[in-house]
Coordinates of C-alpha atoms in Angstrom, one line a residue:
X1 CA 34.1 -2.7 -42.9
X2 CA 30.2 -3.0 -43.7
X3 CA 30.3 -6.1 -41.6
X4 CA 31.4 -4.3 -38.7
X5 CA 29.0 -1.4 -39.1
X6 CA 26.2 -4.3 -39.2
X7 CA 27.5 -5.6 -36.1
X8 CA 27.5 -2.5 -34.3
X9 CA 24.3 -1.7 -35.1
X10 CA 22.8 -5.0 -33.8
X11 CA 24.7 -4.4 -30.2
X12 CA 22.6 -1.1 -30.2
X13 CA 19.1 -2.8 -31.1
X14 CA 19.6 -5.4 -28.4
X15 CA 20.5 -2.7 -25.8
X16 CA 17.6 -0.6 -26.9
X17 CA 14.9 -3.5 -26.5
X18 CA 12.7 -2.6 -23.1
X19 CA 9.6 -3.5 -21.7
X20 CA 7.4 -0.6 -21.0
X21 CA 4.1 -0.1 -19.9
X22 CA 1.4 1.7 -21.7
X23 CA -0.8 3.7 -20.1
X24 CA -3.9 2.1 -19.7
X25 CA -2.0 -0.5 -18.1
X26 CA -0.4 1.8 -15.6
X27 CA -3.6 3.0 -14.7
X28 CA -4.9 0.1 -13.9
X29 CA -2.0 -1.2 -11.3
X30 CA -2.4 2.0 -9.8
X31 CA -6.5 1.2 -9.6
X32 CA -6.1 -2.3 -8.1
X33 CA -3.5 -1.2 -5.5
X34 CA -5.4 1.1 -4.0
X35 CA -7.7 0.1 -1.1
X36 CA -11.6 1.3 -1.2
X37 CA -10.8 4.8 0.6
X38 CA -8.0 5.5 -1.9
X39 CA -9.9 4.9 -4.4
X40 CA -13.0 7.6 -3.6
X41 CA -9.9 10.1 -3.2
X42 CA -8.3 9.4 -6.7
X43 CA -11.9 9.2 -8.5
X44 CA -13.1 12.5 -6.6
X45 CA -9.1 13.8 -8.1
X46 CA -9.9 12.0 -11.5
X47 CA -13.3 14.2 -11.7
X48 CA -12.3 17.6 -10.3
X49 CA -9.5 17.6 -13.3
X50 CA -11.4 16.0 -16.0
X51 CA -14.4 17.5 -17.1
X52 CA -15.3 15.6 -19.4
X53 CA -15.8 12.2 -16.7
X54 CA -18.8 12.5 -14.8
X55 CA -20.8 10.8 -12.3
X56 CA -24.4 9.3 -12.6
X57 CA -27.0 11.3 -10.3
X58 CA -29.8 10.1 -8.6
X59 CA -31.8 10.8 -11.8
X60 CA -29.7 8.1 -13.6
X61 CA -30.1 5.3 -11.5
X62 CA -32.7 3.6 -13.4
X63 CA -30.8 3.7 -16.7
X64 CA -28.5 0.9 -17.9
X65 CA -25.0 0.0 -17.3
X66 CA -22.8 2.0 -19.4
X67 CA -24.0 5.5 -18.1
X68 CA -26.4 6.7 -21.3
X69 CA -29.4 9.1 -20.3
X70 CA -32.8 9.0 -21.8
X71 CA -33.7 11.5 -24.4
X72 CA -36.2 13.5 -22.6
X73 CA -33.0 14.4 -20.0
X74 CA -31.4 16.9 -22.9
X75 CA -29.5 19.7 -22.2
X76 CA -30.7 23.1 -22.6
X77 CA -28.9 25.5 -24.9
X78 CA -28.2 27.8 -21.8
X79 CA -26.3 24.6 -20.2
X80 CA -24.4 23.4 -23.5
X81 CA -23.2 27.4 -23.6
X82 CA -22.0 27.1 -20.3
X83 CA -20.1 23.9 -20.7
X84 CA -18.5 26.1 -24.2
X85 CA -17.5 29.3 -21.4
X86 CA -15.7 26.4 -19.4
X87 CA -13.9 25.1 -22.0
X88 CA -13.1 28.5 -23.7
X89 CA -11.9 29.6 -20.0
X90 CA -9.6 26.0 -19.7
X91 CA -8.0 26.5 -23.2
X92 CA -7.3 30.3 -21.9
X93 CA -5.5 28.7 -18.7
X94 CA -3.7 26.4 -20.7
X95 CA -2.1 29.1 -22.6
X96 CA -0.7 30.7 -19.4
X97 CA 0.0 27.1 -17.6
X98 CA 0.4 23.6 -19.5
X99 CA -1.0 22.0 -16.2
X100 CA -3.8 23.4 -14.3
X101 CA -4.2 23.2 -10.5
X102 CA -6.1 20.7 -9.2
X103 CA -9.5 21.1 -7.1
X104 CA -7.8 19.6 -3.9
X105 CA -4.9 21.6 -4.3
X106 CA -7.8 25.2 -3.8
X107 CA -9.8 22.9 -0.6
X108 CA -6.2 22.8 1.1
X109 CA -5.0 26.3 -0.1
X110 CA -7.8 28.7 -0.1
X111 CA -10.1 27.0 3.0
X112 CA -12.7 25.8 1.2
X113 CA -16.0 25.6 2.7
X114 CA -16.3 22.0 2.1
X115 CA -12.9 21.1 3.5
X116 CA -14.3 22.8 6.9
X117 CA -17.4 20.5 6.7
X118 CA -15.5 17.6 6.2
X119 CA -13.1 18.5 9.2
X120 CA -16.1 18.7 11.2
X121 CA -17.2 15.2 10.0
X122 CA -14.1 13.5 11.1
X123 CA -13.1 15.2 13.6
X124 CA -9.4 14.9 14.5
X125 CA -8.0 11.7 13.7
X126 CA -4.4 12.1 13.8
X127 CA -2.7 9.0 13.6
X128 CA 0.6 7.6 13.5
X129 CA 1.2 8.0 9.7
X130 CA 0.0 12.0 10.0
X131 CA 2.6 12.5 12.8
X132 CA 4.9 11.6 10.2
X133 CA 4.0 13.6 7.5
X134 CA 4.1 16.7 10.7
X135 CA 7.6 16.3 11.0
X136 CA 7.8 15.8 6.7
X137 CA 6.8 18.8 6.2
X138 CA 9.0 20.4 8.7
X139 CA 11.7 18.9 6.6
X140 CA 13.9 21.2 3.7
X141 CA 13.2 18.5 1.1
X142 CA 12.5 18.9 -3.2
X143 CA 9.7 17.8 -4.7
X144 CA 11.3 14.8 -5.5
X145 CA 12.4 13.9 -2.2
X146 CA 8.6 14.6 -0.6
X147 CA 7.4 11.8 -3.6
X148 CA 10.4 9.3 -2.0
X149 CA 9.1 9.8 1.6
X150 CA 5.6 10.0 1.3
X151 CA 6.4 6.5 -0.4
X152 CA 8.6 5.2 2.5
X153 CA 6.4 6.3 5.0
X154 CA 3.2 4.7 3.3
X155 CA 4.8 1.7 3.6
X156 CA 5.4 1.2 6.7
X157 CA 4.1 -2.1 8.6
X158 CA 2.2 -1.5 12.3
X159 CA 5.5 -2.2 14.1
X160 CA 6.8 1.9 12.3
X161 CA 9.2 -0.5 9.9
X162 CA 10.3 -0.5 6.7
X163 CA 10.5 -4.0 6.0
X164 CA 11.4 -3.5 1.9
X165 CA 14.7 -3.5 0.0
X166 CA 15.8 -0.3 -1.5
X167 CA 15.9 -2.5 -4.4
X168 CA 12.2 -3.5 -4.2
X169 CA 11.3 0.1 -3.4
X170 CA 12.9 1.7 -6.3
X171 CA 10.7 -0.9 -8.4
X172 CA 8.1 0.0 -6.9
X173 CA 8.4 4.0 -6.8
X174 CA 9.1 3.8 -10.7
X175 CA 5.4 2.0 -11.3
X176 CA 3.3 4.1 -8.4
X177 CA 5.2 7.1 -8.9
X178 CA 6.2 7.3 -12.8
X179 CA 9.6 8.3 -11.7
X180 CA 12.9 6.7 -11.4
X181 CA 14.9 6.6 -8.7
X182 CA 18.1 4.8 -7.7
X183 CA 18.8 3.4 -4.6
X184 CA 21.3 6.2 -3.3
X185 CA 18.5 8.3 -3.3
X186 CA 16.1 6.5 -1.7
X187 CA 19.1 5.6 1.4
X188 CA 19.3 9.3 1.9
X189 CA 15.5 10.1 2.5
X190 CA 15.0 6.7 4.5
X191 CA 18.3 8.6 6.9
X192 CA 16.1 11.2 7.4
X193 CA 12.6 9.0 8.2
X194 CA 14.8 7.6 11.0
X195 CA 15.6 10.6 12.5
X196 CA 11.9 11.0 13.1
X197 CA 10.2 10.1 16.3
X198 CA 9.6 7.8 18.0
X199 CA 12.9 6.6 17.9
X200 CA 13.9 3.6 15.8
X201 CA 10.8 4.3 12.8
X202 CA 11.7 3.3 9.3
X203 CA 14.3 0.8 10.4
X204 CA 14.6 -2.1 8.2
X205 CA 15.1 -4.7 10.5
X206 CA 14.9 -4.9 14.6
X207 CA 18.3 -4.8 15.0
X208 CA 18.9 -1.6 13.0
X209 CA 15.4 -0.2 15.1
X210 CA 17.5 -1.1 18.3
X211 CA 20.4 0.2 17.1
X212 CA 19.4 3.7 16.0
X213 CA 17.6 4.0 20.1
X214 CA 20.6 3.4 21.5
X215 CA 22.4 5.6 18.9
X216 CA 19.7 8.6 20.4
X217 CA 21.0 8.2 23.9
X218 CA 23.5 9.9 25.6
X219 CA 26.8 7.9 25.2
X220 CA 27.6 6.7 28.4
X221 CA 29.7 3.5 28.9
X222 CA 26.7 1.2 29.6
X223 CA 25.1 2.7 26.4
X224 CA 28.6 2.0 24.0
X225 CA 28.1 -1.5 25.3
X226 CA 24.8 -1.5 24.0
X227 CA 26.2 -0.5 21.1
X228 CA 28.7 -3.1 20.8
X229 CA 26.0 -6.0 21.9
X230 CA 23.7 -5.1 19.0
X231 CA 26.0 -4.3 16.3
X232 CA 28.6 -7.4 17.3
X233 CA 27.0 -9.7 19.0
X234 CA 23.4 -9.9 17.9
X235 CA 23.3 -13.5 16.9
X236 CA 24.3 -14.2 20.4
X237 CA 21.8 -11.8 21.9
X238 CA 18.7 -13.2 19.9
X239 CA 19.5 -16.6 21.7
X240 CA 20.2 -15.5 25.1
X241 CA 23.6 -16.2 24.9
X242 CA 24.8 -14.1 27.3
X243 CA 28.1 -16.1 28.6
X244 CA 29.5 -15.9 25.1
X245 CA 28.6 -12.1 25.2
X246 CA 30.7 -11.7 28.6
X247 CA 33.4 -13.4 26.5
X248 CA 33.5 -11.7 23.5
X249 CA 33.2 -8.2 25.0
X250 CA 35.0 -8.8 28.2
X251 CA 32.5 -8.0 30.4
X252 CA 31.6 -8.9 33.9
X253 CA 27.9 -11.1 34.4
X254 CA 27.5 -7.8 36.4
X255 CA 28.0 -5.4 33.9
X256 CA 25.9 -7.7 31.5
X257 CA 22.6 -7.5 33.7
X258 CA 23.0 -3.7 33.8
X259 CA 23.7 -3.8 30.0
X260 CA 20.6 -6.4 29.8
X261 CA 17.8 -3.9 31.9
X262 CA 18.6 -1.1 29.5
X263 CA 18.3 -2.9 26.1
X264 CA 14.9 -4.0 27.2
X265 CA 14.0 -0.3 27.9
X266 CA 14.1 -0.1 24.4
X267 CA 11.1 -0.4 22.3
X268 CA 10.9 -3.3 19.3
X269 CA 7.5 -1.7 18.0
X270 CA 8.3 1.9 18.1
X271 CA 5.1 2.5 15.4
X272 CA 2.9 0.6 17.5
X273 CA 4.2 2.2 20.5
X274 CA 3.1 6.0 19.3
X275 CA -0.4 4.7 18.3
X276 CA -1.6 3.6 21.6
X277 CA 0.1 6.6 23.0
X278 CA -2.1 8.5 20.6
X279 CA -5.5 6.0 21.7
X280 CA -6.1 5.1 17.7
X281 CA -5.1 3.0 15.4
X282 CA -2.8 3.6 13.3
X283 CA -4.7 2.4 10.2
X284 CA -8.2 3.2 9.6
X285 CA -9.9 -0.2 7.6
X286 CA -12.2 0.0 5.1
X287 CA -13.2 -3.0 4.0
X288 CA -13.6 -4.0 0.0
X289 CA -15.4 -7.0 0.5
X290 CA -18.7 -7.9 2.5
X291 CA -18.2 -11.9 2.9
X292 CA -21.6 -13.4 4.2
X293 CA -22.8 -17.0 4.9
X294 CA -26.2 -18.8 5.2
X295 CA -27.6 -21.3 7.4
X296 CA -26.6 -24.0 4.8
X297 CA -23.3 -22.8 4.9
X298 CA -23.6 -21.1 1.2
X299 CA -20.9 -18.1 0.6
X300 CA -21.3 -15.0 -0.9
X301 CA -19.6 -11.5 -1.1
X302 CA -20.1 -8.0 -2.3
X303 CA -17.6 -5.6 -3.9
X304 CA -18.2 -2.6 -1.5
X305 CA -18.2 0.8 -3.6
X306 CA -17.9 3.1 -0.9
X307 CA -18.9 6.5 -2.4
X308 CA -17.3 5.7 -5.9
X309 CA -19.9 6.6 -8.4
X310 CA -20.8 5.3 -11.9
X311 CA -19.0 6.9 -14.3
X312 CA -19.4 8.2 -17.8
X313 CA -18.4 10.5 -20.4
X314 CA -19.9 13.8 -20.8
X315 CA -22.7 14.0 -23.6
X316 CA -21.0 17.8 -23.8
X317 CA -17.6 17.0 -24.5
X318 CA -18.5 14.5 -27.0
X319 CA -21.3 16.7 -28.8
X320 CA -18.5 19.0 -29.1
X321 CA -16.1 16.5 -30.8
X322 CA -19.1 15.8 -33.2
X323 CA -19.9 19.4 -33.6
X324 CA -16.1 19.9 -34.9
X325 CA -15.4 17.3 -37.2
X326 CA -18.8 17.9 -39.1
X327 CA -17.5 21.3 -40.5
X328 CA -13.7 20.7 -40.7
X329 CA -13.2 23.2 -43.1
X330 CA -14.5 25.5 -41.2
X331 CA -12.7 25.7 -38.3
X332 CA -10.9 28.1 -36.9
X333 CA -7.5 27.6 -35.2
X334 CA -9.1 27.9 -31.9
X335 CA -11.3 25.6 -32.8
X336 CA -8.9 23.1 -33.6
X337 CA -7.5 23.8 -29.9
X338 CA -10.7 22.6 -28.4
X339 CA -10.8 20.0 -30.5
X340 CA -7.5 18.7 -29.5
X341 CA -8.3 19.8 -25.5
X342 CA -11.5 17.8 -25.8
X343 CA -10.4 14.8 -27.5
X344 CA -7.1 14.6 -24.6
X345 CA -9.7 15.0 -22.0
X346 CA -12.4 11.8 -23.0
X347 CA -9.6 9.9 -24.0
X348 CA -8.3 10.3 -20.5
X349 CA -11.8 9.4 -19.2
X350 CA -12.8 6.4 -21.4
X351 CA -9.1 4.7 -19.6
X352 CA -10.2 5.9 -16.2
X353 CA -13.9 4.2 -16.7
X354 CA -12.1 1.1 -18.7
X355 CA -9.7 0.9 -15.5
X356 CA -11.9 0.9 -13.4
X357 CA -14.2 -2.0 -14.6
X358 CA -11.1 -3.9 -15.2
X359 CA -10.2 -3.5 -11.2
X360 CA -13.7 -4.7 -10.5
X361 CA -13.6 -7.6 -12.5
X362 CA -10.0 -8.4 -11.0
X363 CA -11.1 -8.3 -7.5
X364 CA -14.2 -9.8 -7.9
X365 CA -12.7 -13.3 -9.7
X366 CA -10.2 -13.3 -7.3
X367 CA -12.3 -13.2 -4.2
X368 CA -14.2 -16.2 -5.9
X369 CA -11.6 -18.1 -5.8
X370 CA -10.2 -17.5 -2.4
X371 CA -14.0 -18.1 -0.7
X372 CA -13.6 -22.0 -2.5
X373 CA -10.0 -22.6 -1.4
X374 CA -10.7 -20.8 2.0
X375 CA -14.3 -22.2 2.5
X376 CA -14.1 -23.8 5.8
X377 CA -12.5 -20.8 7.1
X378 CA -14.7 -18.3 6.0
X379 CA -17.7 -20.6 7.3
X380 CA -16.0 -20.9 10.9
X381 CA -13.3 -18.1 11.7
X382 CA -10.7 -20.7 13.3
X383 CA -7.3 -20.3 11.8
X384 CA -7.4 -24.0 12.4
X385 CA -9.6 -24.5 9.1
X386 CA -6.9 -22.0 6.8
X387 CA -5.7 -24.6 4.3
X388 CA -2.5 -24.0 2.6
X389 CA -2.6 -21.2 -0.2
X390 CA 0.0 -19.5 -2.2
X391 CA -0.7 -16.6 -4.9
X392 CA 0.3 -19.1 -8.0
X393 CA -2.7 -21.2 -6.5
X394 CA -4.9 -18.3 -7.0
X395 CA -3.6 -17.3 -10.5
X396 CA -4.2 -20.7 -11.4
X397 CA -7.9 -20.3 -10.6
X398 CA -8.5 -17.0 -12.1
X399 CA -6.2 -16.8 -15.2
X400 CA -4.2 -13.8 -13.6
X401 CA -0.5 -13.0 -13.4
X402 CA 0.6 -14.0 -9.9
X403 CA 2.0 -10.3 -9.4
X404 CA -1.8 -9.1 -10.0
X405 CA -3.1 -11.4 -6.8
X406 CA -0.5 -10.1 -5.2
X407 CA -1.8 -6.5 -5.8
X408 CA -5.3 -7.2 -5.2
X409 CA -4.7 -8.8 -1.7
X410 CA -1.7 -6.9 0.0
X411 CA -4.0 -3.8 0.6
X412 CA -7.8 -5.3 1.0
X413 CA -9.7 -6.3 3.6
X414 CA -12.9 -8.0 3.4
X415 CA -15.4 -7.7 6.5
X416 CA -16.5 -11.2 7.6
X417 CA -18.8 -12.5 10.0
X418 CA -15.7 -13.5 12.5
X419 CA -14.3 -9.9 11.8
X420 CA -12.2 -7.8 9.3
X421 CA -9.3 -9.4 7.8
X422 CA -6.4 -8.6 5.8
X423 CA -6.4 -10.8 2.0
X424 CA -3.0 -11.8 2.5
X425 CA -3.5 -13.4 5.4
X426 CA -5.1 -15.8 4.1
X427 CA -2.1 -17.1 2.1
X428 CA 0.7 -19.4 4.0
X429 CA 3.0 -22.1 3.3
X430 CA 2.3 -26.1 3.7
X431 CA 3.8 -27.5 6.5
X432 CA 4.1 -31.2 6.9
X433 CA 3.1 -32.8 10.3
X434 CA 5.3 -35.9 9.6
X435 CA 1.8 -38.2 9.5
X436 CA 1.1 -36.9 6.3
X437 CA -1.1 -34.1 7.3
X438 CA -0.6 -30.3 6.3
X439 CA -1.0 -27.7 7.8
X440 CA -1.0 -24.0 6.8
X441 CA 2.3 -22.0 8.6
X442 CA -0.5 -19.0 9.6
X443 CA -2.2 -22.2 11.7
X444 CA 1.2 -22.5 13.7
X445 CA 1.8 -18.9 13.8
X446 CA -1.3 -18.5 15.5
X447 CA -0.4 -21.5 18.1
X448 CA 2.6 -19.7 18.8
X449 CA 1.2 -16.4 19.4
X450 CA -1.2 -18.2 21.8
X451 CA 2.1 -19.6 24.0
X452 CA 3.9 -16.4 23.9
X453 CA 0.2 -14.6 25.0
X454 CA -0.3 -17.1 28.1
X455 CA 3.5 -17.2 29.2
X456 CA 4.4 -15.9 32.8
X457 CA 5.6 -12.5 32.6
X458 CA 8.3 -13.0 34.9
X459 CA 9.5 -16.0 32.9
X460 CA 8.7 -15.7 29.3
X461 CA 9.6 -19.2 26.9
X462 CA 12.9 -19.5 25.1
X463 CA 12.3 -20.3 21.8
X464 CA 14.2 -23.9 22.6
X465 CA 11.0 -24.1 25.4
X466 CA 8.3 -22.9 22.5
X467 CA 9.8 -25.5 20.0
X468 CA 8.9 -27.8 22.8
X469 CA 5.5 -27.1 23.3
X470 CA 4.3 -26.5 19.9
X471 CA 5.8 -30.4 19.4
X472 CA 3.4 -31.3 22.1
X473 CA 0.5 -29.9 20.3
X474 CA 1.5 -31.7 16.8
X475 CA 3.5 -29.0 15.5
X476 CA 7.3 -30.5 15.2
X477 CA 8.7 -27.7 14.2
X478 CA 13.2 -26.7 14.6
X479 CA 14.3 -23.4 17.3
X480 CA 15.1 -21.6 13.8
X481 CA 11.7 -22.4 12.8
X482 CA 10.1 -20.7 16.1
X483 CA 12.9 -17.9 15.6
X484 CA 11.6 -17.2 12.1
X485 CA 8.1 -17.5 12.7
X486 CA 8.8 -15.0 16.0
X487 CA 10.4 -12.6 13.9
X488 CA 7.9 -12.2 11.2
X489 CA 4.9 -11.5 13.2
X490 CA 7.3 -8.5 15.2
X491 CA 7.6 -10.6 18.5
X492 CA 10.9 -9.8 20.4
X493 CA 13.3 -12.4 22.1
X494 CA 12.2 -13.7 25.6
X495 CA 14.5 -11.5 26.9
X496 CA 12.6 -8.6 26.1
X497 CA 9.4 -9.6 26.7
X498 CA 10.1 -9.8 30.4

């Protein structure tokens, strides 16, 4: 008997053994996600709902590094019984409410000056993403559904897909989002993305995009057979195969042409579609890194910091703490409130400020090592001089967990002398030339894209015809090879590019 209570008991350790993060280290994948823009908002955020973080003035630029003030900058007592009111008047709202409201939440409720001003800045730049969150909003979703789709829909690539597993984006949710979510869930809110306009958003794959068009329509019998092409015969459609279509579906070559002129009515890049409509783009860049070069073809970057300030803790809030625990038998119940209220509150602050160096650090070692990898084509812009790179070579360099390259280049840009690019561009498979050469996959890519750019109109290239031609220009590359590469960089079949 007491051996089987002994092995029950290990079946129940083993099952209760996970891996969870803390939450410094949460904090800082959420930091080195975000791009340079996202990170002013969430620091602005940070500091509007901790007090005790602050942000070196003008007056503190000359001191050193980790934020201190000189002596003669002391406080008056009138200011130090100020910052006492504030803290009296947050323990008073935490009584009422065990969260308090946010300073963004009052710009975008009660029309704060400020929020005017910085409409006035901007001006209107709707773009493709805020005509998505329009039709959100309009939406009868819970709270937990709006956290889902703001998710989905800040995902989305250029093209207005979603081109993640609902496996990969419950992951993902549960680390961004500090909620879990099953896939169910996440399947009903996508349904309702792709109900959105333009038609075919949110799809997961080009057929599905096509597929949800023609599911818009009217039904009429050409549109049921544009149905049935799609949905049963899309292998056949992607190569052209038309005569097995006829056969399959029992259609005339008549019929097929009329079925043919309305599928390539339909749009592939329905996100890309509603941003020129618009005149913007749908993104607006800001770059993290300044890459320069010098005449002797020396590199060099700078981590841009945007309007994120230096950081520190407040002298206040930790007087206070001092203050308290030199008399502890003389405090007061309320006292030990504060104490507890201003010990949450620089603890909260010392792992924003600790997060934040650590994100600097991270990018900056990492954007050393892709300038040496990536040398030659940071000195001359040609795709032609990208050398084959993957993330492990990266970790390698830097010490780094593969998934933390990852991070730090799926969402930055750095602005070069040939132009902004995206990090993750820069990364591509080896591809053998068969004379012992390699070659970086984005090099072909960017052949490709060339041929497709330059074809007739009238008579775009099979992908049999583009195999053909890149094996001219030293690329020998399969048709499923040009299909794949196609495919990934959102270019339809030639029979919609006509």
């Amino acid at each position: 008997m007491a051996q089987e209570l002994t092995h029950i008991q290990e079946q129940q350790l083993v099952q209760e053994q996970q891996q969870r993060l803390n939450a410094q280290q949460v904090m800082v994948i959420r930091l080195l996600e975000m791009p340079l823009a996202q990170l002013e908002q969430n620091v602005q955020t940070e500091m509007d709902e901790n007090p005790a973080l602050e942000a070196k003035s003008d007056d503190y630029d000359n001191g050193n590094d980790n934020g201190n003030v000189n002596d003669s900058d002391e406080d008056t007592s009138e200011e130090q019984e100020e910052r006492r009111d504030e803290l009296d008047e947050a323990l008073d709202r935490m009584d009422r409410d065990d969260r308090m409201e946010t300073a963004n939440y009052d710009r975008v409720n009660n029309n704060d000056p400020d929020a005017d001003q910085e409409e006035r800045i901007f001006g209107n730049t709707e773009s493709f993403y805020d005509k998505l969150h329009e039709q959100m909003h309009e939406q009868s979703l819970t709270e937990r559904q709006e956290i889902i789709m703001e998710y989905l829909i800040g995902n989305l690539d250029s093209d207005g897909l979603l081109r993640k597993s609902l496996t990969q984006l419950s992951d993902e949710i549960a680390v961004h989002e500090y909620i879990d979510v099953s896939e169910d869930e996440i399947e009903k809110v996508l349904t309702i993305l792709q109900s959105f306009d333009p038609a075919g958003v949110g799809a997961q794959s080009l057929q599905q995009c096509l597929l949800i068009q023609i599911f818009r329509k009217n039904p009429t019998p050409v549109t049921k057979l544009m149905h049935r092409v799609i949905n049963e015969c899309y292998d056949e459609f992607t190569h052209n195969r038309w005569d097995k279509i006829c056969k399959k579906l029992e259609i005339s070559e008549y019929t097929a042409e009329e079925v043919l002129a309305e599928i390539k009515k339909l749009n592939p890049r329905p996100g890309a579609a509603l941003g020129e409509t618009m005149g913007r783009n749908t993104q607006q860049v800001t770059p993290d890194f300044i890459v320069e070069s010098d005449d002797e073809g020396n590199l060099s970057f700078t981590l841009a910091k945007g309007r994120v300030p230096e950081l520190y803790i407040s002298r206040d809030f930790e007087d206070m703490i001092t203050a308290y625990r030199q008399n502890p038998e003389s405090m007061t119940r309320r006292d030990k409130e504060a104490l507890v209220y201003a010990q949450q509150k620089v603890y909260r602050a010392q792992l924003f400020i600790e997060a934040i160096k650590q994100r600097q650090h991270t990018m900056r070692i990492t954007m050393k090592s892709l300038l040496k990898r990536q040398k030659a084509y940071f000195l001359s812009g040609d795709d032609s001089d990208l050398k084959p790179m993957k993330l492990k070579d990266v970790a390698d360099d830097t010490g780094l967990n593969i998934t933390t390259i990852s991070r730090v280049c799926n969402s930055k840009y750095a602005d070069t002398p040939w132009g902004t690019i995206l990090l993750k561009t820069l990364f591509s498979q080896a591809f053998d030339t068969g004379d012992g050469e390699e070659v970086s996959t984005r090099e072909i890519k960017s052949v490709l894209r060339d041929l497709i750019d330059s074809e007739p109109a009238t008579m775009p290239l099979s992908d049999i015809k583009l195999a053909a031609e890149l094996k001219k220009r030293g690329y020998p590359i399969a048709r499923r090879t040009v299909a794949k590469y196609r495919e990934q960089m959102g270019i339809p079949t030639s029979s919609l590019r006509k």
